[in-house]
PDB file of C-alpha atoms in Angstrom:
ATOM      1  CA  MET A 244       0.048  -3.898  38.317  1.00  0.00           C
ATOM      2  CA  LYS A 245      -0.739  -0.614  36.505  1.00  0.00           C
ATOM      3  CA  ILE A 246       1.347  -1.646  33.485  1.00  0.00           C
ATOM      4  CA  ALA A 247      -0.655  -4.877  33.125  1.00  0.00           C
ATOM      5  CA  VAL A 248      -3.956  -2.961  33.221  1.00  0.00           C
ATOM      6  CA  ILE A 249      -2.699  -0.389  30.697  1.00  0.00           C
ATOM      7  CA  THR A 250      -1.425  -3.149  28.372  1.00  0.00           C
ATOM      8  CA  LYS A 251      -4.747  -5.025  28.534  1.00  0.00           C
ATOM      9  CA  THR A 252      -6.638  -1.782  27.857  1.00  0.00           C
ATOM     10  CA  ILE A 253      -4.504  -0.983  24.807  1.00  0.00           C
ATOM     11  CA  ILE A 254      -4.882  -4.511  23.393  1.00  0.00           C
ATOM     12  CA  THR A 255      -8.644  -4.467  23.969  1.00  0.00           C
ATOM     13  CA  SER A 256      -8.986  -1.009  22.407  1.00  0.00           C
ATOM     14  CA  PHE A 257      -6.987  -2.074  19.349  1.00  0.00           C
ATOM     15  CA  GLY A 258      -9.149  -5.188  18.995  1.00  0.00           C
ATOM     16  CA  LEU A 259     -12.365  -3.185  19.170  1.00  0.00           C
ATOM     17  CA  LEU A 260     -10.985  -0.692  16.638  1.00  0.00           C
ATOM     18  CA  ILE A 261     -10.312  -3.515  14.185  1.00  0.00           C
ATOM     19  CA  LEU A 262     -13.717  -5.139  14.723  1.00  0.00           C
ATOM     20  CA  LEU A 263     -15.703  -1.906  14.478  1.00  0.00           C
ATOM     21  CA  ALA A 264     -13.772  -0.164  11.692  1.00  0.00           C
ATOM     22  CA  PRO A 265     -15.890   0.473   8.593  1.00  0.00           C
ATOM     23  CA  GLN A 266     -15.077  -1.614   5.549  1.00  0.00           C
ATOM     24  CA  ARG A 267     -14.139  -0.086   2.226  1.00  0.00           C
ATOM     25  CA  THR A 268     -16.856  -0.122  -0.400  1.00  0.00           C
ATOM     26  CA  HIS A 269     -14.494  -1.702  -2.917  1.00  0.00           C
ATOM     27  CA  ALA A 270     -13.468  -4.511  -0.563  1.00  0.00           C
ATOM     28  CA  GLN A 271     -11.539  -7.391  -2.042  1.00  0.00           C
ATOM     29  CA  LEU A 272     -14.064 -10.051  -3.089  1.00  0.00           C
ATOM     30  CA  VAL A 273     -11.517 -12.550  -4.411  1.00  0.00           C
ATOM     31  CA  PRO A 274      -9.766 -14.411  -1.558  1.00  0.00           C
ATOM     32  CA  GLN A 275      -6.101 -13.587  -1.003  1.00  0.00           C
ATOM     33  CA  PRO A 276      -4.318 -16.818   0.025  1.00  0.00           C
ATOM     34  CA  TRP A 277      -1.047 -17.086   1.938  1.00  0.00           C
ATOM     35  CA  VAL A 278       1.308 -19.666   3.395  1.00  0.00           C
ATOM     36  CA  SER A 279       3.133 -19.233   6.647  1.00  0.00           C
ATOM     37  CA  VAL A 280       6.162 -20.833   8.304  1.00  0.00           C
ATOM     38  CA  GLY A 281       7.251 -20.128  11.834  1.00  0.00           C
ATOM     39  CA  GLY A 282       8.451 -21.644  15.036  1.00  0.00           C
ATOM     40  CA  LYS A 283       7.839 -22.017  18.730  1.00  0.00           C
ATOM     41  CA  ASP A 284      10.063 -23.678  21.316  1.00  0.00           C
ATOM     42  CA  GLY A 285      12.327 -25.122  18.620  1.00  0.00           C
ATOM     43  CA  ASP A 286       9.463 -26.701  16.639  1.00  0.00           C
ATOM     44  CA  VAL A 287       8.651 -25.642  13.074  1.00  0.00           C
ATOM     45  CA  THR A 288       5.028 -24.579  12.549  1.00  0.00           C
ATOM     46  CA  TYR A 289       3.022 -24.119   9.356  1.00  0.00           C
ATOM     47  CA  SER A 290      -0.254 -22.603   8.260  1.00  0.00           C
ATOM     48  CA  VAL A 291      -2.305 -21.746   5.204  1.00  0.00           C
ATOM     49  CA  GLY A 292      -4.837 -18.963   5.149  1.00  0.00           C
ATOM     50  CA  ALA A 293      -7.035 -16.763   3.038  1.00  0.00           C
ATOM     51  CA  ARG A 294      -8.575 -13.323   3.386  1.00  0.00           C
ATOM     52  CA  ALA A 295     -11.710 -11.788   1.863  1.00  0.00           C
ATOM     53  CA  LEU A 296     -13.832  -8.798   2.889  1.00  0.00           C
ATOM     54  CA  ASN A 297     -11.352  -7.976   5.695  1.00  0.00           C
ATOM     55  CA  TRP A 298     -11.969 -11.343   7.395  1.00  0.00           C
ATOM     56  CA  GLY A 299      -9.522 -14.219   7.279  1.00  0.00           C
ATOM     57  CA  ALA A 300      -9.310 -17.889   8.130  1.00  0.00           C
ATOM     58  CA  GLU A 301      -6.154 -19.831   8.837  1.00  0.00           C
ATOM     59  CA  LEU A 302      -5.530 -23.560   9.241  1.00  0.00           C
ATOM     60  CA  GLY A 303      -2.457 -24.056  11.392  1.00  0.00           C
ATOM     61  CA  PHE A 304      -0.191 -26.930  12.357  1.00  0.00           C
ATOM     62  CA  GLY A 305       1.701 -26.366  15.589  1.00  0.00           C
ATOM     63  CA  PRO A 306       4.027 -28.195  17.949  1.00  0.00           C
ATOM     64  CA  ASP A 307       3.134 -31.690  19.235  1.00  0.00           C
ATOM     65  CA  SER A 308       0.980 -32.329  16.123  1.00  0.00           C
ATOM     66  CA  ALA A 309      -1.531 -29.705  17.240  1.00  0.00           C
ATOM     67  CA  THR A 310      -3.919 -28.683  14.474  1.00  0.00           C
ATOM     68  CA  GLY A 311      -6.182 -25.678  14.693  1.00  0.00           C
ATOM     69  CA  PHE A 312      -8.289 -23.038  13.032  1.00  0.00           C
ATOM     70  CA  ASP A 313      -8.039 -19.266  13.504  1.00  0.00           C
ATOM     71  CA  LEU A 314     -10.591 -16.600  12.565  1.00  0.00           C
ATOM     72  CA  LEU A 315      -8.932 -13.253  11.788  1.00  0.00           C
ATOM     73  CA  LYS A 316     -10.227  -9.683  11.472  1.00  0.00           C
ATOM     74  CA  PHE A 317      -8.165  -7.266   9.348  1.00  0.00           C
ATOM     75  CA  LEU A 318      -8.027  -3.481   9.433  1.00  0.00           C
ATOM     76  CA  SER A 319      -7.510  -2.538   5.804  1.00  0.00           C
ATOM     77  CA  LEU A 320      -5.237   0.470   5.421  1.00  0.00           C
ATOM     78  CA  PRO A 321      -3.649   1.640   2.137  1.00  0.00           C
ATOM     79  CA  VAL A 322      -0.431  -0.403   2.400  1.00  0.00           C
ATOM     80  CA  VAL A 323      -0.477  -2.109   5.809  1.00  0.00           C
ATOM     81  CA  SER A 324      -3.180  -4.448   7.158  1.00  0.00           C
ATOM     82  CA  PRO A 325      -2.921  -5.272  10.869  1.00  0.00           C
ATOM     83  CA  TYR A 326      -5.045  -8.123  12.192  1.00  0.00           C
ATOM     84  CA  LEU A 327      -6.177  -9.860  15.368  1.00  0.00           C
ATOM     85  CA  GLY A 328      -7.623 -13.315  15.699  1.00  0.00           C
ATOM     86  CA  LEU A 329      -8.892 -16.124  17.879  1.00  0.00           C
ATOM     87  CA  GLY A 330      -8.502 -19.815  17.271  1.00  0.00           C
ATOM     88  CA  TYR A 331      -8.788 -23.247  18.758  1.00  0.00           C
ATOM     89  CA  TYR A 332      -6.136 -25.994  18.615  1.00  0.00           C
ATOM     90  CA  SER A 333      -6.145 -29.732  19.346  1.00  0.00           C
ATOM     91  CA  GLU A 334      -3.726 -31.723  21.538  1.00  0.00           C
ATOM     92  CA  ASP A 335      -4.871 -29.807  24.644  1.00  0.00           C
ATOM     93  CA  LYS A 336      -3.474 -26.528  23.300  1.00  0.00           C
ATOM     94  CA  GLY A 337      -6.927 -24.916  23.543  1.00  0.00           C
ATOM     95  CA  LEU A 338      -7.665 -21.299  22.734  1.00  0.00           C
ATOM     96  CA  ALA A 339      -5.127 -19.366  20.663  1.00  0.00           C
ATOM     97  CA  VAL A 340      -4.756 -15.616  20.262  1.00  0.00           C
ATOM     98  CA  SER A 341      -3.014 -14.185  17.225  1.00  0.00           C
ATOM     99  CA  GLY A 342      -2.049 -10.865  15.744  1.00  0.00           C
ATOM    100  CA  GLY A 343       0.181  -9.468  13.077  1.00  0.00           C
ATOM    101  CA  VAL A 344       0.478  -7.316  10.014  1.00  0.00           C
ATOM    102  CA  GLN A 345       0.456  -7.904   6.261  1.00  0.00           C
ATOM    103  CA  VAL A 346       2.142  -5.445   3.901  1.00  0.00           C
ATOM    104  CA  GLY A 347       1.691  -5.087   0.154  1.00  0.00           C
ATOM    105  CA  ALA A 348       4.949  -5.835  -1.667  1.00  0.00           C
ATOM    106  CA  GLY A 349       3.780  -5.198  -5.217  1.00  0.00           C
ATOM    107  CA  ASP A 350       0.666  -5.478  -7.309  1.00  0.00           C
ATOM    108  CA  ASN A 351       0.165  -9.215  -6.750  1.00  0.00           C
ATOM    109  CA  LEU A 352       2.274 -10.036  -3.700  1.00  0.00           C
ATOM    110  CA  PHE A 353       2.145  -9.377   0.030  1.00  0.00           C
ATOM    111  CA  LEU A 354       4.369 -10.250   2.971  1.00  0.00           C
ATOM    112  CA  GLY A 355       3.445 -10.562   6.604  1.00  0.00           C
ATOM    113  CA  VAL A 356       4.659 -11.291  10.074  1.00  0.00           C
ATOM    114  CA  GLY A 357       2.505 -12.578  12.888  1.00  0.00           C
ATOM    115  CA  TYR A 358       2.351 -14.186  16.275  1.00  0.00           C
ATOM    116  CA  ASN A 359       0.094 -17.017  17.401  1.00  0.00           C
ATOM    117  CA  SER A 360       0.109 -18.144  21.024  1.00  0.00           C
ATOM    118  CA  VAL A 361       0.225 -21.828  19.940  1.00  0.00           C
ATOM    119  CA  ARG A 362       2.348 -21.598  16.753  1.00  0.00           C
ATOM    120  CA  GLY A 363       4.698 -18.782  17.777  1.00  0.00           C
ATOM    121  CA  ILE A 364       6.218 -16.163  15.478  1.00  0.00           C
ATOM    122  CA  ASN A 365       5.667 -16.725  11.747  1.00  0.00           C
ATOM    123  CA  GLY A 366       6.420 -15.165   8.396  1.00  0.00           C
ATOM    124  CA  GLN A 367       3.805 -15.033   5.615  1.00  0.00           C
ATOM    125  CA  LEU A 368       3.928 -14.914   1.848  1.00  0.00           C
ATOM    126  CA  GLY A 369       0.743 -14.405  -0.143  1.00  0.00           C
ATOM    127  CA  ILE A 370      -0.693 -13.475  -3.517  1.00  0.00           C
ATOM    128  CA  LYS A 371      -3.442 -11.116  -4.643  1.00  0.00           C
ATOM    129  CA  PHE A 372      -5.527 -12.028  -7.656  1.00  0.00           C
TER     130      PHE A 372
END
């Protein structure tokens, strides 16, 4: 019981840290798009997303033809950008929670890994303009 309370407290604290963290003054104004492929319960899942001003949006396609939209909040650090998000999916999948991290892999490329409660674990590949 104590472990569950501690885990919920840590997740909530991390979420509040991301939402309340100050943004950089030179925030990225040009959207940074990415594509994602993953899987859950043996089904392949896909998504496309974009990020600007430390906020992101992702259109996802999950198992059982579920389609949904996620709103993401990023914490922009020098190389690594963790994120948390909430979404809603069709086909009675309902509310989705997501989180992950994106890492710069060069001047114009970034890689990421994430988890979405509807779409499962996914890998991301994106570009910076």
